[in-house]
Short mmCIF file of C-alpha atoms and ligand atoms in Angstrom, two decimals:
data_model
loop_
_atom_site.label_atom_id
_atom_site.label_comp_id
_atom_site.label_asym_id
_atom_site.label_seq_id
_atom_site.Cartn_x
_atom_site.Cartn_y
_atom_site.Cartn_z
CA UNK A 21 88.41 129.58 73.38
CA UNK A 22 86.48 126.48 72.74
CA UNK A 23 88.15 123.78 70.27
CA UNK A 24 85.69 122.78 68.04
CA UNK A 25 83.79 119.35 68.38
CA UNK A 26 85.78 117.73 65.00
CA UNK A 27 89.45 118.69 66.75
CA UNK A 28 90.24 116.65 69.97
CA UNK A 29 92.14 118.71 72.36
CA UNK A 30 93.79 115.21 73.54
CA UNK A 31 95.36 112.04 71.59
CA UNK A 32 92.72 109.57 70.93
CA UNK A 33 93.51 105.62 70.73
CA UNK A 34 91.80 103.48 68.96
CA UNK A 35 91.71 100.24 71.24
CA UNK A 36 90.40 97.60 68.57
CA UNK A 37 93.36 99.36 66.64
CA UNK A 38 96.44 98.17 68.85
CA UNK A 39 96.05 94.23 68.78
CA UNK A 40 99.15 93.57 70.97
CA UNK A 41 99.77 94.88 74.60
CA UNK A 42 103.18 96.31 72.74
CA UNK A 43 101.19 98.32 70.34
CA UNK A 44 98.86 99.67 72.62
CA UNK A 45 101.52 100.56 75.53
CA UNK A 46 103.53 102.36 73.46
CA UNK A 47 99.94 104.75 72.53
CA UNK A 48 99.89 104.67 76.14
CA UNK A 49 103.14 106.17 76.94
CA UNK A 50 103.03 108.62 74.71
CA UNK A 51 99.52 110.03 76.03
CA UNK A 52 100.29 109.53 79.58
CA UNK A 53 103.93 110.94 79.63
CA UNK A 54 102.16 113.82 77.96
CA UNK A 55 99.15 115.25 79.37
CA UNK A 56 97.95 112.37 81.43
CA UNK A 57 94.82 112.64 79.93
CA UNK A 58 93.25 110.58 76.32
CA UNK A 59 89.80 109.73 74.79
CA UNK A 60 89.59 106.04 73.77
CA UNK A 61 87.45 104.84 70.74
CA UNK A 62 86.66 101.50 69.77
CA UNK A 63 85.93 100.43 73.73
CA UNK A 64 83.88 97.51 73.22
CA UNK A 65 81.55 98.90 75.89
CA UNK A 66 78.01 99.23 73.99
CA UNK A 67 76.36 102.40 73.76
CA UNK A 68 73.53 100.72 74.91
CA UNK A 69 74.78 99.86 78.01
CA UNK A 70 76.26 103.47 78.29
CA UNK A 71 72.61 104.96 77.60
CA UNK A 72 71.33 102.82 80.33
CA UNK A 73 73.43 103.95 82.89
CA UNK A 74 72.80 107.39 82.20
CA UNK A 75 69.10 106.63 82.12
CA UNK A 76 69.54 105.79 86.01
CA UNK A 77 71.43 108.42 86.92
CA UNK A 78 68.79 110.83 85.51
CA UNK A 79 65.97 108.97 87.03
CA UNK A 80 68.07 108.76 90.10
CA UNK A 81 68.55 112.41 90.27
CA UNK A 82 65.08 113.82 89.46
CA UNK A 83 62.87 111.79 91.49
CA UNK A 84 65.17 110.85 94.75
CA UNK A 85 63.39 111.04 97.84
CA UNK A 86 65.22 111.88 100.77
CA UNK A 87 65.17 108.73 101.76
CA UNK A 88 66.98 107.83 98.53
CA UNK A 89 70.10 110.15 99.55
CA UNK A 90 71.84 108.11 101.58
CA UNK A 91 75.71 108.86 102.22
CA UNK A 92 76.87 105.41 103.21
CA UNK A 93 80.05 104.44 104.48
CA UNK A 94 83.92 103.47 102.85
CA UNK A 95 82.66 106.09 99.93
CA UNK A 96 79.76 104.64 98.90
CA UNK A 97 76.37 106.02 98.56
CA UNK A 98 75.14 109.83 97.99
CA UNK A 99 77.27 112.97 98.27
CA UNK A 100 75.10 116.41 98.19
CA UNK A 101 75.56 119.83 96.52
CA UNK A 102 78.10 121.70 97.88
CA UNK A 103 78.85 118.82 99.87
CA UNK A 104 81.98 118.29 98.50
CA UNK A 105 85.39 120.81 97.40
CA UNK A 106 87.47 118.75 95.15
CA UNK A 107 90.20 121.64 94.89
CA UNK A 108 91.06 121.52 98.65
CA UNK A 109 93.79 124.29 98.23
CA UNK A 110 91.33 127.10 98.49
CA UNK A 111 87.93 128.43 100.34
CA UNK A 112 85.47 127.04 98.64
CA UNK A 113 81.63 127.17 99.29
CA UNK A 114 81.28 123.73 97.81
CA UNK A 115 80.96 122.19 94.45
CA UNK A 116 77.80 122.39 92.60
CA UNK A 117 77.34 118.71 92.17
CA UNK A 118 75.70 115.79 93.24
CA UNK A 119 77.13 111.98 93.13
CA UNK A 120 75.89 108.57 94.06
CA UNK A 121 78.58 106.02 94.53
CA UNK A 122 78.75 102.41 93.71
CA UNK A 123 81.22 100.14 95.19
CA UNK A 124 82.86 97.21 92.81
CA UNK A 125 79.99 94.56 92.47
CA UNK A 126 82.55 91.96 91.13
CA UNK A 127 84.68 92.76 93.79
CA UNK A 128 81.72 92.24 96.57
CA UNK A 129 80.64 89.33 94.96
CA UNK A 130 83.82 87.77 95.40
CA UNK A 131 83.82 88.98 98.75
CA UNK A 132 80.11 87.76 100.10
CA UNK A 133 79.21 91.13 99.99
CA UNK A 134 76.14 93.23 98.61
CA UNK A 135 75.81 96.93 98.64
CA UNK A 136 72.53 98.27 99.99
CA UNK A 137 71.01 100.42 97.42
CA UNK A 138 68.30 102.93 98.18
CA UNK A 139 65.41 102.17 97.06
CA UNK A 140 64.71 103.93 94.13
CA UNK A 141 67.88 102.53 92.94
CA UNK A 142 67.40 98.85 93.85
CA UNK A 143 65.91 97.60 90.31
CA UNK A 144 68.80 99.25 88.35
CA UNK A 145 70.98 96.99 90.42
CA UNK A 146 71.86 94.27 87.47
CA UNK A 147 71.93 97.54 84.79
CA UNK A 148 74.72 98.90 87.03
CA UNK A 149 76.37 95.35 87.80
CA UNK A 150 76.75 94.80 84.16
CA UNK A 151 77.81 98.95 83.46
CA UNK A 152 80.74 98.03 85.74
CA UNK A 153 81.62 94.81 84.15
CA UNK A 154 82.30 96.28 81.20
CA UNK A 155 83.95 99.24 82.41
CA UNK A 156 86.25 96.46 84.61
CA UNK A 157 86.96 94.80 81.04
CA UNK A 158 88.76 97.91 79.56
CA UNK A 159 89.94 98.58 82.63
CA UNK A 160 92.08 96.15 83.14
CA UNK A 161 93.35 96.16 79.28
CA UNK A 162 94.52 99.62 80.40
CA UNK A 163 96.13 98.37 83.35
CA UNK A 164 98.13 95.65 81.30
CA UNK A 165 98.86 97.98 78.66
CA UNK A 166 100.03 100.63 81.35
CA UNK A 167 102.30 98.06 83.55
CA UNK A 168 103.98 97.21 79.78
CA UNK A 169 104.55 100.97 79.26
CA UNK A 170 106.09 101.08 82.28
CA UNK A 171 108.65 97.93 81.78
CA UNK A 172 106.54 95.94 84.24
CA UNK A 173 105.03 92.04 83.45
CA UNK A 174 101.64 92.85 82.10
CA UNK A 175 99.69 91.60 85.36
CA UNK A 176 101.57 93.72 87.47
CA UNK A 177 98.79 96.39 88.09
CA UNK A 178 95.91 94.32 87.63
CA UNK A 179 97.09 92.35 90.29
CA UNK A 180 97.14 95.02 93.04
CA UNK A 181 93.77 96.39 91.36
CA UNK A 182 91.20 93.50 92.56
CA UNK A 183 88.47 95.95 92.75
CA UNK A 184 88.68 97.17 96.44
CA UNK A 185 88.22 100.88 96.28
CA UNK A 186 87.52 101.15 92.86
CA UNK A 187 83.84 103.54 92.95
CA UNK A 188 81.43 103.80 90.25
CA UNK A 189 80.17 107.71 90.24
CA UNK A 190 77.19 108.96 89.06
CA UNK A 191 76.92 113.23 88.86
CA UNK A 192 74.78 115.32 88.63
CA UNK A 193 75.53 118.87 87.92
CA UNK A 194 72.38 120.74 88.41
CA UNK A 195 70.91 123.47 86.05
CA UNK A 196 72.74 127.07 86.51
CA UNK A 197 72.56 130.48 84.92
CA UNK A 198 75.02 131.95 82.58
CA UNK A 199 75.29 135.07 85.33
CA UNK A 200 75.17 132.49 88.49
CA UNK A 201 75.22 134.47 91.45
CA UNK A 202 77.77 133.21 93.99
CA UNK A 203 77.30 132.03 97.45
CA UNK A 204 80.27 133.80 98.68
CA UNK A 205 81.57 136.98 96.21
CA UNK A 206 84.84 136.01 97.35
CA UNK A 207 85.13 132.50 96.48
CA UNK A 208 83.43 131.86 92.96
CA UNK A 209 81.22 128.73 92.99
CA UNK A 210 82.04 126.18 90.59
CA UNK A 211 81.14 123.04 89.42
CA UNK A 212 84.06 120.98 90.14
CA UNK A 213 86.87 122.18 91.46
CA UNK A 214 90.29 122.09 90.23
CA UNK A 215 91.79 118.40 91.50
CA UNK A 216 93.67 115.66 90.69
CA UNK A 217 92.08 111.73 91.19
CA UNK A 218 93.73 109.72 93.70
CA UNK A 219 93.69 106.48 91.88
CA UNK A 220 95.32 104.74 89.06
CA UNK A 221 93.38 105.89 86.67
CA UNK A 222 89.69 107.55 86.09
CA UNK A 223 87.51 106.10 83.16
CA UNK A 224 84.82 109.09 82.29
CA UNK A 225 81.96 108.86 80.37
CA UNK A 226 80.28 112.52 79.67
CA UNK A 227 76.83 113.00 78.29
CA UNK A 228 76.19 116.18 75.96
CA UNK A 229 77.33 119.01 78.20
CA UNK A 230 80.78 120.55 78.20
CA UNK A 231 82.47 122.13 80.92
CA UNK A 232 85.54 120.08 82.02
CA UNK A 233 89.05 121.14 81.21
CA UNK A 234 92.21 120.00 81.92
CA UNK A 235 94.86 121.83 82.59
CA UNK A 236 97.63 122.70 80.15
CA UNK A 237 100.98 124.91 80.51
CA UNK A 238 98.77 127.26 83.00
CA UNK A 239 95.79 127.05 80.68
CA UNK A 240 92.92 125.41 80.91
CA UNK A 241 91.65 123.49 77.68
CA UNK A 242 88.03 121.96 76.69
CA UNK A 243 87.71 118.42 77.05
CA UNK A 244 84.50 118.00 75.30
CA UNK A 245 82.11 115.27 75.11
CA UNK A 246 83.14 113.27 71.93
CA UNK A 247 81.07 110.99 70.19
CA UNK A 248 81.92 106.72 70.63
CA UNK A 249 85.41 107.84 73.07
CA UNK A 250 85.47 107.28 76.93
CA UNK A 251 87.80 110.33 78.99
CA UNK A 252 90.80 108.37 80.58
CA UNK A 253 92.99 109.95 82.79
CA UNK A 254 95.69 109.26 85.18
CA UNK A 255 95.78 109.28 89.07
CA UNK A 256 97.88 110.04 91.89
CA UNK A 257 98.69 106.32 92.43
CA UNK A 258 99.80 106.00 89.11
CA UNK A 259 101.90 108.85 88.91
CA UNK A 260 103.63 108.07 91.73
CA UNK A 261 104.30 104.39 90.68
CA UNK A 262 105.67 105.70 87.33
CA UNK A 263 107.86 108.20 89.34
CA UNK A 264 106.07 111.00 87.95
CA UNK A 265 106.76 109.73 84.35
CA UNK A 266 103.13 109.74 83.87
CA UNK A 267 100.94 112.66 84.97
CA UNK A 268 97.80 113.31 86.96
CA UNK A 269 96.96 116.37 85.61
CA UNK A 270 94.69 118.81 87.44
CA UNK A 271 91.37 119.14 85.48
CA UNK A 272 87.57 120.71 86.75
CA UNK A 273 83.83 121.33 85.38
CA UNK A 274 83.33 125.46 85.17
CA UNK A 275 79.99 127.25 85.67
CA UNK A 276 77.60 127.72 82.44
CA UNK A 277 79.82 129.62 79.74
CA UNK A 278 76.41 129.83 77.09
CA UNK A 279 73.06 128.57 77.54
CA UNK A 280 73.78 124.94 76.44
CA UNK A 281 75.58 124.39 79.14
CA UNK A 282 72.96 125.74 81.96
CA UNK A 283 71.02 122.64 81.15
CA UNK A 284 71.51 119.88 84.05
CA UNK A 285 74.85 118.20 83.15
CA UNK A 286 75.37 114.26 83.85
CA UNK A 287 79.03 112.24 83.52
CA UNK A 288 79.90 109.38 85.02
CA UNK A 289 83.24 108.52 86.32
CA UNK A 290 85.17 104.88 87.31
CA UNK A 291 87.85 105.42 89.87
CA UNK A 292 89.87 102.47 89.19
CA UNK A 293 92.04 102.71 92.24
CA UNK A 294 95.01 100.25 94.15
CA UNK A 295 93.96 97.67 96.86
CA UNK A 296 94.34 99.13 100.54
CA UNK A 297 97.52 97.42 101.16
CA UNK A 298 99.15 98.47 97.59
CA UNK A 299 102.18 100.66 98.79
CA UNK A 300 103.15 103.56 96.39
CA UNK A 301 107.10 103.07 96.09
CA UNK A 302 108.09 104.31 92.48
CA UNK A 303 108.75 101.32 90.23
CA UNK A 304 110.20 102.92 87.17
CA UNK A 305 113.36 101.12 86.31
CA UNK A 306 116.70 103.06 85.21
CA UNK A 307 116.13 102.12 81.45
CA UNK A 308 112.71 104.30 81.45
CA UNK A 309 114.29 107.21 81.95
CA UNK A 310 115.67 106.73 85.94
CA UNK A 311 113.34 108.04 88.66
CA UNK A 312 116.85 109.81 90.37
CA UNK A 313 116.81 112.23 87.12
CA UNK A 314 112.50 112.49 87.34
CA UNK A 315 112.59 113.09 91.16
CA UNK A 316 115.64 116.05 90.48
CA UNK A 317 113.79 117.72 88.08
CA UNK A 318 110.60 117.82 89.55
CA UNK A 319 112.20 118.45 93.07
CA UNK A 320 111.37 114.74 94.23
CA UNK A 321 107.87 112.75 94.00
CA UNK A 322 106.69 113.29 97.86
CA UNK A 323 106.97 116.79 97.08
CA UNK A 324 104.59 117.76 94.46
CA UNK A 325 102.12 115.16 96.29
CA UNK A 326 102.41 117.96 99.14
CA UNK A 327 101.00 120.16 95.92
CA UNK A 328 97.68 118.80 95.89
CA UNK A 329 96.36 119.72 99.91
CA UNK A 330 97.57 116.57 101.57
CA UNK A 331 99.93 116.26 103.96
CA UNK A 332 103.39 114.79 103.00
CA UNK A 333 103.98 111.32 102.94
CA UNK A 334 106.44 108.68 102.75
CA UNK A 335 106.78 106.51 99.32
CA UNK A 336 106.06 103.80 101.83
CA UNK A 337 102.93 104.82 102.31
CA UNK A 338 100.20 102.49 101.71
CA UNK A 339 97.44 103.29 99.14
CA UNK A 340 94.74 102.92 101.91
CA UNK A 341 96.60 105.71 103.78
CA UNK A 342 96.66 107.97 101.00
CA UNK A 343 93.00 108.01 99.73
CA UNK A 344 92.19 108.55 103.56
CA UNK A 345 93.41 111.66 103.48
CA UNK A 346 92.73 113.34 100.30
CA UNK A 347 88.93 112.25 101.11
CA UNK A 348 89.32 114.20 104.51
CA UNK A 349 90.74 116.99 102.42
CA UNK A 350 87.76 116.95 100.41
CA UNK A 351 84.64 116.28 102.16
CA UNK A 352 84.87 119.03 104.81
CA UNK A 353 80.81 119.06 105.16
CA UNK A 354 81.09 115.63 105.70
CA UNK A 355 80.06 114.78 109.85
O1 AKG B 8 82.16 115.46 85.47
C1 AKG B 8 83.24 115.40 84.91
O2 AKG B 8 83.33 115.55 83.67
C2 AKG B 8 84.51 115.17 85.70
C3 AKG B 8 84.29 114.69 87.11
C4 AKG B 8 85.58 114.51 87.88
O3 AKG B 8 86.62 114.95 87.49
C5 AKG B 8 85.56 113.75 89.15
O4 AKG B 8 84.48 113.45 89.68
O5 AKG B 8 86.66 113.42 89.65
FE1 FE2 B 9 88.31 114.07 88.56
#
C-alpha cells in the first residue's frame, strides 16, 4: 500500500521550529530511537540551490561520455549500473543505478586538495561546492543536536566529523518497465538493494519519483518524495556510538510499481560519515538508558553489525576500518 502524499510515513521536524539545541535534540531522540529515519522542513538550504544540483546530475547523466565515467579512487568519482549490490547478504546481479561521487570540497580545501572532475562536470564545480556547503551547514546542526540527544557536549560529533569521508552522491536510476525482465530469474533485479549506510548519518534529497522504503516491523513502508523536507537517516557509526539506542534502519529503491515511476529517477544523497581515525566504542552513558541493558537485549552491538555482511569487529575498531569493508562487501564488480 502506498501512504498518500499529505500523510508522512515518518516524524517530520521543523528545524527553524526548535531554536535551542535542547529543543531540537529532544525531536531528535524521539525520531532516531524510533525508526532511525525523519524528513526535515524548514532546512535553510534554498530550493534553488537544490534545483541546481539536480540540474547537473541530469545533465551529467544524459550526455556523459565515456570519458566522463571515471571511477576514481578513496570513493570518489563514477560507479556504473549494476556495478554496485548494496544488500551484500544475497546474489545479486547488481543494482540498477548509477552514481557520481564528490568528495568534501571544504574538507579538500582545507587540506590543499582539489578533486579532478571529468570534464563534463568541471563547470558545475562552484554549483556543487556551494550544494555541499549548505548541506555541511545542517549537517552539522544535526550533529550538535544528535551529540545533545545523546548526553554528549554539543561539539562532540562535529569534532570527529571534519569532512574526511563524507561523499556527495549523485544517482541515477535509469528508466525501467513496470514488467522488467530480470537478468537472473533467480535473483530479482532491483534498484537499490536492501542496506544500511555506514556513516553517521545520510542527508537525502529525492526528486519526484518514489520507490524507497524503509523498513518497518518486517514491512517495508513508502518514503516518498515530500515537498520543502530533506530524508535524514541514521548510520552504522551512529548506531553504534549510541549503543544501538539509535537505529540504522535497513531501507532500498524497488523496481517500477506504475508507470510514474518507470520514468528515470534522480536523488541525491550526503554521507556524512566519522574521520578515519574516529573509533566506534559506544558512548551512551548509564543515565540514557545503560548500553549493558541495550547490548542484552539486542544480544550485544558487534553482533547485529555481523547482520549487515561484514565481518565482526571489535568496538575498537576504527571508523576507517569499518567503511573498508562494507565497501568491499559492496562493490564486488569493482577491479
Ligand atoms: O535513492 C534513494 O532514494 C536512496 C539511496 C540510498 O539509500 C543510498 O545511496 O544509500
Ligand atoms: Fe542508503
Amino acid at each position: 500500500m502506498t501512504v498518500p502524499i499529505s500523510t508522512p510515513s515518518l516524524p517530520v521536524i521543523s528545524l527553524s521550529e526548535h531554536k535551542t539545541l535542547e529543543s531540537l535534540a529532544i525531536a531528535l531522540y524521539s525520531a532516531c530511537t524510533g525508526e532511525g529515519f525523519l524528513y526535515v522542513s524548514d532546512h535553510g538550504i534554498p530550493q534553488a540551490t537544490i534545483d541546481e544540483a539536480f540540474g547537473v546530475a541530469q545533465d551529467y547523466f544524459l550526455h556523459a561520455r565515456p570519458e566522463d565515467k571515471v571511477d576514481l579512487k578513496e570513493n570518489t568519482g563514477y560507479t556504473a549500473v549494476r556495478q554496485e549490490s548494496l544488500d551484500s547478504t544475497r546474489p545479486s546481479s547488481g543494482d540498477l543505478k548509477e552514481c557520481f561521487h564528490f568528495a568534501d570540497t571544504h574538507w579538500l580545501r582545507n587540506h590543499g586538495q582539489k578533486q579532478d572532475l571529468p570534464d563534463s562536470l568541471e563547470p558545475s564545480r562552484k554549483k556543487i561546492e556551494t550544494f555541499i556547503e549548505q548541506i555541511n551547514g545542517v549537517a552539522e546542526r544535526l550533529l550538535q543536536g544528535l551529540a545533545v540527544a545523546l548526553e554528549l557536549p554539543p561539539d562532540f560529533l562535529s569534532c570527529q566529523h571534519k569532512g574526511q569521508h563524507n561523499r556527495l552522491r549523485l544517482l541515477h536510476y535509469p528508466p525501467a518497465e513496470i514488467n522488467h525482465k530480470d537478468l537472473d530469474p533467480g535473483n530479482p533485479d532491483i534498484r537499490a538493494g536492501a542496506h544500511t549506510d555506514y556513516g553517521s548519518i545520510t542527508v537525502l534529497f529525492q526528486h519526484h519519483i518514489s520507490g524507497l522504503q524503509v523498513s518497518r516491523a518486517g514491512a517495508w513502508i513508502d518514503v516518498l518524495p515530500r515537498e520543502g523536507c530533506l530524508v535524514i537517516n541514521v548510520g552504522d557509526a551512529l548506531e553504534f556510538w549510541s549503543g544501538g539506542l539509535f537505529k540504522s534502519t535497513l531501507h532500498r529503491v524497488v523496481m517500477p510499481r506504475h508507470q510514474a515511476e518507470t520514468a528515470s529517477r534522480y536523488s541525491i544523497a550526503y554521507f556524512v560519515q566519522p574521520d578515519s581515525t574516529s573509533v566506534l566504542e559506544p558512548l551512551v552513558t548509564e543515565a540514557i538508558g545503560g548500553i549493558a541493558h541495550l547490548q542484552q537485549q539486542r544480544g550485544g552491538v558487534g553482533r547485529n553489525h555481523c547482520s549487515k555482511g561484514i565481518t565482526c569487529w571489535d568496538e575498537e575498531d576504527q571508523w576507517g576500518d569499518y567503511v573498508q569493508a562494507r565497501l568491499q562487501a559492496t562493490y564486488p564488480k569493482k577491479g
